[in-house]
Coordinates of C-alpha atoms in Angstrom, one line a residue:
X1 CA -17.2 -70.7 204.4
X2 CA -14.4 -72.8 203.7
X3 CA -17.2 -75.9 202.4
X4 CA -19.1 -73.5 200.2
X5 CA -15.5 -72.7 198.9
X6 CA -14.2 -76.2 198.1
X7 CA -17.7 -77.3 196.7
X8 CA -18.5 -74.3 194.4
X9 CA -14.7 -75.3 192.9
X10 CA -15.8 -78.8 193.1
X11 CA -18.8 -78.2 191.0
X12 CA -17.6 -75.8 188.7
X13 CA -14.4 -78.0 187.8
X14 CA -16.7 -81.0 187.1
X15 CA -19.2 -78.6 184.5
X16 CA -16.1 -77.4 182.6
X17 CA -13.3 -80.1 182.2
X18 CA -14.2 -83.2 180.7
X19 CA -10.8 -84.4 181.1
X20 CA -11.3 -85.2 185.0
X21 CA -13.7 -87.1 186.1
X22 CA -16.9 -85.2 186.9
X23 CA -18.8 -86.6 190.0
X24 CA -21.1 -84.5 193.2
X25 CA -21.6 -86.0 196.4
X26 CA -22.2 -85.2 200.0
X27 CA -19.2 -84.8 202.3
X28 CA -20.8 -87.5 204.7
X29 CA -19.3 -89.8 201.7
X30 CA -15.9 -89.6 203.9
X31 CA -17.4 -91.6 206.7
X32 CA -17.7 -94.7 204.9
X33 CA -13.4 -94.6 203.7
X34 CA -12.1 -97.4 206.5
X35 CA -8.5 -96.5 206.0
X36 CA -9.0 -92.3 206.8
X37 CA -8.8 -91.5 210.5
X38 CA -9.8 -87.5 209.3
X39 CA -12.3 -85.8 207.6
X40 CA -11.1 -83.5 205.4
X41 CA -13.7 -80.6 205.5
X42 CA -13.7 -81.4 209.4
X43 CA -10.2 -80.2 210.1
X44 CA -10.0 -76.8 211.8
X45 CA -8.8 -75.0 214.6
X46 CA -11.5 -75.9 216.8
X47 CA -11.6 -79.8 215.6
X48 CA -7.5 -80.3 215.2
X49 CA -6.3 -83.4 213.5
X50 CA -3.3 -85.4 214.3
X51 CA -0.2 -86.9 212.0
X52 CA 1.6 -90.0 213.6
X53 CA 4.3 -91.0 212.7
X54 CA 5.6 -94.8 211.4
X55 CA 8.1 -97.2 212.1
X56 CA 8.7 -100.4 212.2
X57 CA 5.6 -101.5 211.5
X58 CA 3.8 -99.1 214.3
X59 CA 1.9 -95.8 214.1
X60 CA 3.2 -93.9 217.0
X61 CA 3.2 -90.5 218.5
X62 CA 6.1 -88.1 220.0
X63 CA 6.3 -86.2 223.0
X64 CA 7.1 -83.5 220.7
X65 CA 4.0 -81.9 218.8
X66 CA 4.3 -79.5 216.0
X67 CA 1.7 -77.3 215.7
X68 CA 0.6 -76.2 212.0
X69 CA -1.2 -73.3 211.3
X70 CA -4.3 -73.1 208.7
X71 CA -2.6 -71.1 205.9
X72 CA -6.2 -69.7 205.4
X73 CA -6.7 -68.1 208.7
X74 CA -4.1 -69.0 211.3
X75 CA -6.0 -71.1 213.3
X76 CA -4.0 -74.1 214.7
X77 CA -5.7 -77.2 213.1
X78 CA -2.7 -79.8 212.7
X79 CA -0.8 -81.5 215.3
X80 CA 2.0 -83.7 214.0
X81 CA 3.9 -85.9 216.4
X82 CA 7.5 -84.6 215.6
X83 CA 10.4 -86.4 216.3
X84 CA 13.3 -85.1 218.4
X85 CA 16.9 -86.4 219.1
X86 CA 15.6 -88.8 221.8
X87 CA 13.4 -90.9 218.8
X88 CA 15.3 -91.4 216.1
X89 CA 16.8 -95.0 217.0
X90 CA 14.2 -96.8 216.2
X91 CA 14.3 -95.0 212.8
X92 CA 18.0 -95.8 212.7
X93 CA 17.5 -99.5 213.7
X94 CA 14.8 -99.8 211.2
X95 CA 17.2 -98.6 208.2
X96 CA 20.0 -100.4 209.5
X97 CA 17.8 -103.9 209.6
X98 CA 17.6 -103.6 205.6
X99 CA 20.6 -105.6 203.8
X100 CA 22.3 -103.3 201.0
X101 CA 21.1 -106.2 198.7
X102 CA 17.7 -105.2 199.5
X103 CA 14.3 -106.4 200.4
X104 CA 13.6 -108.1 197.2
X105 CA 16.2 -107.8 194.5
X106 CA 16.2 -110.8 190.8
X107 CA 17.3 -113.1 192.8
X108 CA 15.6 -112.7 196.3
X109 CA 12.0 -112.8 196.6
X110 CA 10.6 -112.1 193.4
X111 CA 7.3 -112.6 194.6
X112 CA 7.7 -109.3 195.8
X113 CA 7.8 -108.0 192.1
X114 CA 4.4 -109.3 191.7
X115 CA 2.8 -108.5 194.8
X116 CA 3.9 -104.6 194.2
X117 CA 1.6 -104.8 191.0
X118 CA -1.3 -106.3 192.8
X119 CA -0.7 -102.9 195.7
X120 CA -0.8 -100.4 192.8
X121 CA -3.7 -102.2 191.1
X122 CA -5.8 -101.9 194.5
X123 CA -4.5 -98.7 195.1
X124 CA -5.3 -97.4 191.7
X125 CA -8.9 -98.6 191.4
X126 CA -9.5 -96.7 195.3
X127 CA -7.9 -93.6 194.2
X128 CA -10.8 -93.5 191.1
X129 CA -13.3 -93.8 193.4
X130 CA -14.6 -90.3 193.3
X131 CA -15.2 -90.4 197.0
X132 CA -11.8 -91.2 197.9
X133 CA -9.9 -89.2 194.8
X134 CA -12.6 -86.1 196.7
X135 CA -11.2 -86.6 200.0
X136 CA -7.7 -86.2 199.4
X137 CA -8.6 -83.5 196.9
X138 CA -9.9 -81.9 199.9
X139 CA -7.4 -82.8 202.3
X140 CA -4.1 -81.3 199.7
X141 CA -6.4 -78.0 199.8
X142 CA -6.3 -77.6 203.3
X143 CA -2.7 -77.7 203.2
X144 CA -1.3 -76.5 200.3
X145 CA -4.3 -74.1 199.0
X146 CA -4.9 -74.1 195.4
X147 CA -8.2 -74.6 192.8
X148 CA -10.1 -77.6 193.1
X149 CA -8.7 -78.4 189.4
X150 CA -5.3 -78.3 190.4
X151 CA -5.3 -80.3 193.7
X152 CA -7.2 -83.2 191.8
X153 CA -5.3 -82.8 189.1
X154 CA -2.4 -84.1 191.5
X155 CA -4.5 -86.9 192.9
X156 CA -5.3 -87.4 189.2
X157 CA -1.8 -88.2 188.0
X158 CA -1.2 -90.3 190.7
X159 CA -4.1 -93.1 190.4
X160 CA -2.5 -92.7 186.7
X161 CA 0.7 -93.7 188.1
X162 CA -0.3 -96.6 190.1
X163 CA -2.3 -97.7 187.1
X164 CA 1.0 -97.7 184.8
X165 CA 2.8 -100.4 187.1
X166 CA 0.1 -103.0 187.7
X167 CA 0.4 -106.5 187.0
X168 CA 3.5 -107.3 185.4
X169 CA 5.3 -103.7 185.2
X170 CA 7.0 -103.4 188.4
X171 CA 8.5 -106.8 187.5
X172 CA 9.1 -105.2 183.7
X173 CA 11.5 -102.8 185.8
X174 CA 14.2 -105.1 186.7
X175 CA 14.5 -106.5 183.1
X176 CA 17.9 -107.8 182.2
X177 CA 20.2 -108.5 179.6
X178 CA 22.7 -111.1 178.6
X179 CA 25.7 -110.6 176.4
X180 CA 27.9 -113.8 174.6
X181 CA 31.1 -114.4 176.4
X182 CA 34.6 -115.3 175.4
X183 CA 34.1 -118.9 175.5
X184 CA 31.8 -121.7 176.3
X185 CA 30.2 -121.5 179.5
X186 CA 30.3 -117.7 179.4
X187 CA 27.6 -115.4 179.9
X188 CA 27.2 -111.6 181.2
X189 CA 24.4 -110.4 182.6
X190 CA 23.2 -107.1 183.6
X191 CA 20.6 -106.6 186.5
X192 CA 18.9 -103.7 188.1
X193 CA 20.0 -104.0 192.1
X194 CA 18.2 -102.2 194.6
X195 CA 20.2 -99.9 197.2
X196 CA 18.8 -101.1 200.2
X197 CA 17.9 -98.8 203.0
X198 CA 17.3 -95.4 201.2
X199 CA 15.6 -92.2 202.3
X200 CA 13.0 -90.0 200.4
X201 CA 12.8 -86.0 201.6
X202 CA 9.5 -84.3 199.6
X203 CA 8.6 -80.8 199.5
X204 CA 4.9 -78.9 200.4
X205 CA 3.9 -77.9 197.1
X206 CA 2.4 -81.0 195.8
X207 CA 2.0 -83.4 199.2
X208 CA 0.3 -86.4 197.6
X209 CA 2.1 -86.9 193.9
X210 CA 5.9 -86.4 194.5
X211 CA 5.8 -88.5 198.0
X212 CA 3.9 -91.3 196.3
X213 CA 5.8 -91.4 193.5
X214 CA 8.9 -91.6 195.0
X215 CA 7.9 -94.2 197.2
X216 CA 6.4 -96.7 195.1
X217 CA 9.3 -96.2 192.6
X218 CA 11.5 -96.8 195.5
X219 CA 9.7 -100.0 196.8
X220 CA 8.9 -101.4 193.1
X221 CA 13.2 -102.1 193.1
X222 CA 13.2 -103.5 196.3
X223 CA 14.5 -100.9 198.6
X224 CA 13.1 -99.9 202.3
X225 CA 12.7 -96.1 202.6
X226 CA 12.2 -93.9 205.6
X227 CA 10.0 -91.0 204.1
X228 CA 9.9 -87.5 205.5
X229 CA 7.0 -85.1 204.5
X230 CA 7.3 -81.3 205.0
X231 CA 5.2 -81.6 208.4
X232 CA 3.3 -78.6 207.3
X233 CA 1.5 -80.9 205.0
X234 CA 2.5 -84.6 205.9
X235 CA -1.1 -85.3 206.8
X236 CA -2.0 -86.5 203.8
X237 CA 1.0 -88.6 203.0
X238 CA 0.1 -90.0 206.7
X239 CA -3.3 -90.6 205.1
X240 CA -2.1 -92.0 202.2
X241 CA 0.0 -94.8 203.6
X242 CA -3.5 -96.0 205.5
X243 CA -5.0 -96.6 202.5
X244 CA -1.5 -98.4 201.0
X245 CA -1.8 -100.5 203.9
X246 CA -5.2 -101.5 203.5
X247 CA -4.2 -102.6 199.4
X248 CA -1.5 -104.9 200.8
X249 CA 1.3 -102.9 201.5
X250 CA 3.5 -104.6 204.5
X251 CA 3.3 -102.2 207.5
X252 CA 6.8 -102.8 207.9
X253 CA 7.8 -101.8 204.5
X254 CA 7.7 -98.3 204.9
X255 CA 9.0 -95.9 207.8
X256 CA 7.4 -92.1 208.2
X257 CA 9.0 -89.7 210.2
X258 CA 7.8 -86.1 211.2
X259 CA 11.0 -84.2 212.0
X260 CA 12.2 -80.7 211.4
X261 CA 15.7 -80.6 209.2
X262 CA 18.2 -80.9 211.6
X263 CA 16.5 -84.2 213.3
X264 CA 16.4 -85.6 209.9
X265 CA 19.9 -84.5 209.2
X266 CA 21.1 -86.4 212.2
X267 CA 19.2 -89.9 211.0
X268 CA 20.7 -89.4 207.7
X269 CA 24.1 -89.6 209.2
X270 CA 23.5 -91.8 211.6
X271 CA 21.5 -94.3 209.6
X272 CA 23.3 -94.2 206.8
X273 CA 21.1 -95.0 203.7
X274 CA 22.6 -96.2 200.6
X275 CA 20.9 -93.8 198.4
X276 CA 18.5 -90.3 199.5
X277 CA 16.1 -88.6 197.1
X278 CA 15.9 -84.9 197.5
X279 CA 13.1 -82.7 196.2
X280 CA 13.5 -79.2 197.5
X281 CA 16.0 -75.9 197.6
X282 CA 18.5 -75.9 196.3
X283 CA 20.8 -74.6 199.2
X284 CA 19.5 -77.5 201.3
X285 CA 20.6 -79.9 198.5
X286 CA 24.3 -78.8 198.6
X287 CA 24.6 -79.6 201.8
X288 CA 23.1 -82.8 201.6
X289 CA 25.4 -84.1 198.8
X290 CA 28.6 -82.8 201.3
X291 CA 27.3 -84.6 205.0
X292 CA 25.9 -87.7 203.0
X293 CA 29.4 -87.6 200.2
X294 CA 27.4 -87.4 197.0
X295 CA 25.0 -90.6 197.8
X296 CA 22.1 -88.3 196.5
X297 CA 19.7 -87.9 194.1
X298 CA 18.3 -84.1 193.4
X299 CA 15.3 -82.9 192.1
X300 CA 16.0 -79.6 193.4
X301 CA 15.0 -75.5 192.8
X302 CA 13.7 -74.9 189.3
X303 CA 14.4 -70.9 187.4
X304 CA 12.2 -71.7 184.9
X305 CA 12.4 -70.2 181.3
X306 CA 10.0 -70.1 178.5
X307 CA 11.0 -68.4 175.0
X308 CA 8.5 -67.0 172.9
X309 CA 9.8 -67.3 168.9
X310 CA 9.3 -65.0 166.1
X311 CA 6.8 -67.0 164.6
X312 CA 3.2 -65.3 166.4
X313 CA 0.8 -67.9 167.1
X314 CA -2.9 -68.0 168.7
X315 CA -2.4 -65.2 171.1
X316 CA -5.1 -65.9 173.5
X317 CA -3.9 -69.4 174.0
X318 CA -0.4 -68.5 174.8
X319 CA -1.2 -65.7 177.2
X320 CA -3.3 -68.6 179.1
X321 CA -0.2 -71.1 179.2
X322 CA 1.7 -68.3 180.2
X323 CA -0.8 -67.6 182.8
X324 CA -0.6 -70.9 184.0
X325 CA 2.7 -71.4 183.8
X326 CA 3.4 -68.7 185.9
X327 CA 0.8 -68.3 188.7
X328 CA -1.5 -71.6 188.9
X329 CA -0.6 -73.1 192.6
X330 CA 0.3 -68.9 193.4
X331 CA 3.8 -70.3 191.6
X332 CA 4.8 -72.9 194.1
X333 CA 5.6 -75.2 191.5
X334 CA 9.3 -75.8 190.9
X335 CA 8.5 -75.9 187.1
X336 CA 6.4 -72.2 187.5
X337 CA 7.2 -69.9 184.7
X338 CA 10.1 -67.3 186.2
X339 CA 11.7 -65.5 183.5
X340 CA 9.7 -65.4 180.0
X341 CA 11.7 -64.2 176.7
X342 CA 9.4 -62.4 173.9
X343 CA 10.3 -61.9 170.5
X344 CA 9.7 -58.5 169.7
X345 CA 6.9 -60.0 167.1
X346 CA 5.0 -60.4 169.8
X347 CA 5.9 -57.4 172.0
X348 CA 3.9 -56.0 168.8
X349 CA 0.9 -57.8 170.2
X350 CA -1.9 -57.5 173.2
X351 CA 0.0 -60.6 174.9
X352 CA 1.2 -58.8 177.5
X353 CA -1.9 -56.5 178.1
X354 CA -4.0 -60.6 177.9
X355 CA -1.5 -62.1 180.9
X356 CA -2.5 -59.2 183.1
X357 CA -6.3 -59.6 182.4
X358 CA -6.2 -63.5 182.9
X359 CA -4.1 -62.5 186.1
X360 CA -6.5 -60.2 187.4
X361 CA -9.0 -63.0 187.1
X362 CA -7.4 -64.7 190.1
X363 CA -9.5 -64.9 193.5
X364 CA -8.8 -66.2 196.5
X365 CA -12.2 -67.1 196.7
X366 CA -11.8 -70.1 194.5
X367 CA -8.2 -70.1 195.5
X368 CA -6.7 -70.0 192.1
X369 CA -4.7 -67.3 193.7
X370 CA -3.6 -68.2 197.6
X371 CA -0.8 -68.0 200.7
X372 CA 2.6 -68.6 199.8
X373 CA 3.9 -71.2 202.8
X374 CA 7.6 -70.8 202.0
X375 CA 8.0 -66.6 201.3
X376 CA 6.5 -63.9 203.2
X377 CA 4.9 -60.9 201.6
X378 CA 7.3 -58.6 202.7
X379 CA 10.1 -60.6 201.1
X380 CA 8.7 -60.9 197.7
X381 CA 7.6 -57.0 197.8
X382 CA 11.2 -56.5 198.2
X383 CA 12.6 -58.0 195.4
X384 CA 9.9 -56.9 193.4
X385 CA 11.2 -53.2 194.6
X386 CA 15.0 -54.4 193.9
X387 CA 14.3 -55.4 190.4
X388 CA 12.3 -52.2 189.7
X389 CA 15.6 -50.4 191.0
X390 CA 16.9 -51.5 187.6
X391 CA 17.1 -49.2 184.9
X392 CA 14.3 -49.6 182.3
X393 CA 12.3 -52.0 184.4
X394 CA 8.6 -51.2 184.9
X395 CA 6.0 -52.9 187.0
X396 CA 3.9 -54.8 184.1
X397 CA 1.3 -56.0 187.3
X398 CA 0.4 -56.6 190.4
X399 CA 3.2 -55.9 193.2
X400 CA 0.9 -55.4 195.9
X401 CA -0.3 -57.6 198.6
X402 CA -3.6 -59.6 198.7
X403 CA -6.5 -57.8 200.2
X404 CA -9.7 -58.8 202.2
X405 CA -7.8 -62.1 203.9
X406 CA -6.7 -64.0 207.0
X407 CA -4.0 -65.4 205.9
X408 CA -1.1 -65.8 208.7
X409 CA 1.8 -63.2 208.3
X410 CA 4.3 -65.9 208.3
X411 CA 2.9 -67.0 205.0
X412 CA 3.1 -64.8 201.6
X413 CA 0.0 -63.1 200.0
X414 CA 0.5 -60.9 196.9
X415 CA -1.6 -60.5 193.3
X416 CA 0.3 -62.1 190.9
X417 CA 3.1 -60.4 189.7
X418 CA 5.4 -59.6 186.7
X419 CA 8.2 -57.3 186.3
X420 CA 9.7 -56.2 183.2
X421 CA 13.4 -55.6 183.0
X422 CA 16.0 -55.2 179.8
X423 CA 17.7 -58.1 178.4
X424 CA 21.0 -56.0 178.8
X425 CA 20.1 -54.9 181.8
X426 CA 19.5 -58.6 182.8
X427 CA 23.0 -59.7 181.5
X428 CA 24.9 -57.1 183.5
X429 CA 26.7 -59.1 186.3
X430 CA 25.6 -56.8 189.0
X431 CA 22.2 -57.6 187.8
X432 CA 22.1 -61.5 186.9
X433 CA 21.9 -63.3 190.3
X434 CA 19.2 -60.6 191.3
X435 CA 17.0 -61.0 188.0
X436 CA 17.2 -64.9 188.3
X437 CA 16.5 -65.3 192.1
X438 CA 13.6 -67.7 192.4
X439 CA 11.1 -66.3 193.8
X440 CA 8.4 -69.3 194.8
X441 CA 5.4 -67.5 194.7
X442 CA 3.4 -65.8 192.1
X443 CA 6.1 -63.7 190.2
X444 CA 7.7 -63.7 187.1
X445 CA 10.1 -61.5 184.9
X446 CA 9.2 -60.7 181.8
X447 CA 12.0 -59.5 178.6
X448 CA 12.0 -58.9 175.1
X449 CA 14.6 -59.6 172.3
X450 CA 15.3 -59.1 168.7
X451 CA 16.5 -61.8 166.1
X452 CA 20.0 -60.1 166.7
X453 CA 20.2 -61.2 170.2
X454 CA 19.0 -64.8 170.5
X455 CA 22.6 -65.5 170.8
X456 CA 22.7 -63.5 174.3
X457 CA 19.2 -65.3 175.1
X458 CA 21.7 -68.4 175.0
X459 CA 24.0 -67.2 176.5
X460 CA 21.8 -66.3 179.2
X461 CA 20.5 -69.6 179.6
X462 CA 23.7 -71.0 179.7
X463 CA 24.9 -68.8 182.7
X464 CA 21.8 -69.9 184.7
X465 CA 22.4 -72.8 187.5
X466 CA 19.2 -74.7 187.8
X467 CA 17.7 -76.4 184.5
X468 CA 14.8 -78.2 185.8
X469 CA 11.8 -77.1 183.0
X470 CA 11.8 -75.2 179.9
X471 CA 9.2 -74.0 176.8
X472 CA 10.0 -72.9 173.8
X473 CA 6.6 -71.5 172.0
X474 CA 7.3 -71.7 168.2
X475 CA 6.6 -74.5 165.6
X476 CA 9.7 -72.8 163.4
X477 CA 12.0 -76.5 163.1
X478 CA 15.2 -74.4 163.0
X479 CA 14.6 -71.8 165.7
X480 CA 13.5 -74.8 167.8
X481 CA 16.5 -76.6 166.5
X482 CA 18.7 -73.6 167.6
X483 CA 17.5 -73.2 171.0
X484 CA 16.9 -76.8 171.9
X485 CA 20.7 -77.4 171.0
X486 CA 22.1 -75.0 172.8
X487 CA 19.9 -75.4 176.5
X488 CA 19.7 -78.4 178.8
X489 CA 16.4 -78.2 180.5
X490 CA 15.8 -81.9 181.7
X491 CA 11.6 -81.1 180.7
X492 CA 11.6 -78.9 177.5
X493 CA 8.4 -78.4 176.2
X494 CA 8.7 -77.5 172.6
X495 CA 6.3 -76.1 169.7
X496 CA 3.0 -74.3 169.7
X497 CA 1.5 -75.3 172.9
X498 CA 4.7 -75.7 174.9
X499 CA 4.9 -74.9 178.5
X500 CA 6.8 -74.9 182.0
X501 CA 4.6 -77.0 184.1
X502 CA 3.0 -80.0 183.9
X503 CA 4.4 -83.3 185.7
X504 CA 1.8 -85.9 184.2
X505 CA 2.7 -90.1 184.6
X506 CA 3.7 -90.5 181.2
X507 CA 7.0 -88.1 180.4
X508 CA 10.0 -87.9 182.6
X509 CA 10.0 -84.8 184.8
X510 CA 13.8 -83.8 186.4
X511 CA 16.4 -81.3 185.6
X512 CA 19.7 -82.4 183.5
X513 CA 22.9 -81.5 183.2
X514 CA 23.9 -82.5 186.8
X515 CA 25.5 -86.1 187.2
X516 CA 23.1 -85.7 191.3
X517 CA 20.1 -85.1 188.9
X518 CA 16.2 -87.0 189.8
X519 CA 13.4 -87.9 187.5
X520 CA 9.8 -88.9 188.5
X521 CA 7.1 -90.4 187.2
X522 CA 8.3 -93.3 184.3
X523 CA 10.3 -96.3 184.5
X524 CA 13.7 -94.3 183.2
X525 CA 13.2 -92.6 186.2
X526 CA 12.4 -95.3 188.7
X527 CA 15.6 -97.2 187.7
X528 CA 17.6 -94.1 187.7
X529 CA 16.8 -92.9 190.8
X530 CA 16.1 -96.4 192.7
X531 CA 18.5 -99.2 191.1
X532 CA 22.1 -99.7 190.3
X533 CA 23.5 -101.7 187.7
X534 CA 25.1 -105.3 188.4
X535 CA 26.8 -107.3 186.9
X536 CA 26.8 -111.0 186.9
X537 CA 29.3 -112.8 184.7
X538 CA 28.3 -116.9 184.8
X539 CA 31.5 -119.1 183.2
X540 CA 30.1 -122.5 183.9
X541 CA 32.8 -123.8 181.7
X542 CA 34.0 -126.8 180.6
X543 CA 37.5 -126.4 181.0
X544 CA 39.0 -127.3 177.5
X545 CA 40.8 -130.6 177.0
X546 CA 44.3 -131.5 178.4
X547 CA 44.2 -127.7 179.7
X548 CA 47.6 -127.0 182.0
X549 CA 49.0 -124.4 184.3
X550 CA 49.7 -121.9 181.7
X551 CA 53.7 -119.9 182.3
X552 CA 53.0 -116.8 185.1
X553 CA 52.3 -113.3 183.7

């Protein structure tokens, strides 16, 4: 059932959006990719597959397996080779082999620049083959389930990525500059400097684009990472690194390690990397930035917000976006739409009465509605019945569980959901921390406000934690102005078609407003998250004419 699923998505996202690539072919197509060692359609309870981990150049196993359960039916159809406390050395000695100055830095083996360009221009061109873009299409919906649309849509960006830093632009990256000195001789010179050994930590809900990203941005400076996947779906990062390798990436370049967190909190402090990238919660990011003393970068939880302004705009698009926003991937995006502010213009409209129809809409069928893998049903149904504890709040839809399934009850399963509650009420401190608890599943809560009280939307705003993505819907210049200046969401989408989601290659995507803060996916972020600044001052002289020892000062 599950390959009539995948290739009725397959087919119907090729007939109706020209944006992606369309293509049809036969899964035997898989069979001829040299790097997989799976077949994506293949993997199931009664034909397992198996993650291995990497270091030091060789794939190896454990004699600790982790068994992962299909979030489709329970059946156990991944075995990943997890690593205990006996196996982390070689991990540790593999960090610890990498100089601080790097594996490649401006002055050491700039080759490596170049040969980075020539990996993502191989890897690029594979990843548009629409056998190999199908495969891991496949493979990130065995995993994480969501629409055909959105798991290419991740492989998508991706080969996007790679494509932006061939040839010349990973060497583009480490541009510097020179300043005039004091004197003859005298030059300053500011260089981007790798970290050295660094670590990467990536999340389940989007197992191909985040890790890759990361990576690559982390290896275009010159560092060597260790990587660690969520091992619920580190398969096709595993996958992924096959094909790197067969595009020219140095086996010993890159370490992968299957662990659970407390293993990987022990290499961290025993290997000591220079620099670790975080994408995750946010309670596991505090206390990284304590055990490794702030030597962190955080792309961590998101309580996304969008604003609707007074100005009412095509109704049926914005109650898609909103749509979208909130419940495409069942909401296990950190940029999913979590708390959405109306104006009462268009509380006047069928908006709200659109959002439910389009939400109805969702199937598990197609999986454009699916398990949650980090919430269980119960737990959502209870804060749904918190919230609705709330004076004045109402049930808008859904608040019930999925019907007609398999899915495991360790994993979540509810229609999507929105609840409505007061702006006052939502201000109330008894209520605040309650109303803005992210929930990362398919759930939002829905407000309205007047022109009167845009100030307490503000201050709302303000009094949130997390400011990861934003969108405020209006093309009015001064309401935008006014909101825009008075938030801090690192990814604001602003004006008629602005939403809460949507990491694509070409615009930064991180939170602000936190000195730990990450980006992705451009080169502000690369050298953010992956260089430092050096300095080099060069004062060649001469030494001026009949200079002498000058008095002591």
């Amino acid at each position: 059932m599950l390959k009539l699923l995948v290739r009725a998505a397959r087919v119907s996202t090729s007939r109706n959006h020209s944006g992606f690539a369309a293509f049809s072919f036969s899964s035997r197509c898989v069979h001829s990719l040299q790097f997989a060692t799976v077949e994506a359609e293949e993997v199931s309870g009664s034909k397992p597959a198996e993650v291995l981990n990497l270091v030091q150049g060789k794939w190896v196993g454990s004699s600790n397996w982790n068994t992962i359960l299909d979030p489709l039916n329970g059946d156990s159809f991944i075995n990943v080779a997890e690593v205990d406390e006996t196996g982390i050395q070689p991990f540790v000695e593999s960090l610890s082999s990498c100089p601080k100055h790097g594996v490649h830095n401006p002055f050491k083996a700039p080759e490596r620049y170049l040969m980075y360009g020539d990996i993502s221009t191989k890897a690029a061109h594979m990843l548009s083959l629409p056998k190999v873009s199908d495969f891991f299409t496949r493979l990130i919906q065995r995993v994480s389930p969501k629409s055909y649309q959105q798991a290419f849509a991740e492989v998508y960006v991706t080969q996007k990525f790679l494509e932006n830093f061939c040839g010349d632009q990973v060497r583009f990256l480490a541009r510097s500059f020179a300043v005039p000195g004091n004197h003859l001789g005298q030059q300053s010179h500011g260089f981007r400097w790798p970290y050295g050994p660094v670590a990467i930590i990536t999340p389940f809900n989007f197992p191909l684009e985040i890790p890759v990203l990361q990576l690559m941005g982390a290896l275009y400076m010159g560092n060597k990472p260790v990587l660690k996947v969520d091992s619920k779906v580190s398969i096709v990062m595993e996958q992924m690194l096959r094909l790197l390798h067969t595009c020219g990436l140095p086996v010993e370049d890159v370490d992968f390690i299957n662990s659970d967190g407390k293993i990987m909190n022990k290499l961290l402090l025993e290997a000591n990397p220079r620099m670790t990238l975080f994408t995750g919660s946010s309670r596991v990011a505090e206390k990284l930035a304590v055990d490794l003393k702030g030597r962190v970068k955080l792309e961590d939880a998101g309580f996304d917000w969008k604003i609707l302004g007074p100005d009412v705009h095509e109704e049926d698009y914005t109650a898609w976006v909103c749509d979208q926003d909130a419940y495409a991937c069942s909401g296990q995006k950190c940029s999913a739409q979590s708390l959405l502010f109306m104006h009462e213009n268009w509380s006047k409209t069928s908006l709200l009465s659109k959002m439910k129809d389009l939400a109805e809409r969702r199937k598990l069928t197609d999986l454009t509605i699916g398990p949650v893998l980090t919430v269980t049903t119960d737990s959502m149904l209870e804060h749904v019945n918190k919230l609705l504890e709330i004076p004045g709040s109402k049930l808008l839809f859904g608040g019930r569980p999925l019907e007609d399934h398999s899915i495991p009850s360790i994993y979540g399963a509810i229609k999507p959901t929105a609840v409505y509650v007061p702006l006052e009420e939502i201000m109330k401190d008894k209520n605040f921390e309650l109303v803005t608890k992210e929930i990362f599943g398919p759930f939002q809560i829905v407000t309205d406000y007047k022109n009167s009280e845009l100030s307490v939307v503000l201050d709302a705003l303000e009094r949130m934690h997390n400011h990861l993505t934003a969108a405020v819907v209006s093309n009015d210049p001064l309401f935008l102005q006014e909101v825009i200046g008075k938030s801090v969401n690192g990814t604001t989408y602003a004006g008629l078609r602005a939403r809460t989601t949507g990491a694509p290659q070409n615009h930064w995507f991180g939170p602000a407003g936190d000195a730990r803060g990450a980006g992705i996916g451009t080169p502000e972020a690369i050298k953010l998250v992956w260089s430092c600044h050096r300095e080099v001052i060069y004062d060649y002289g001469p030494v001026p004419k009949n200079w002498e020892i000058p008095p002591s000062t």
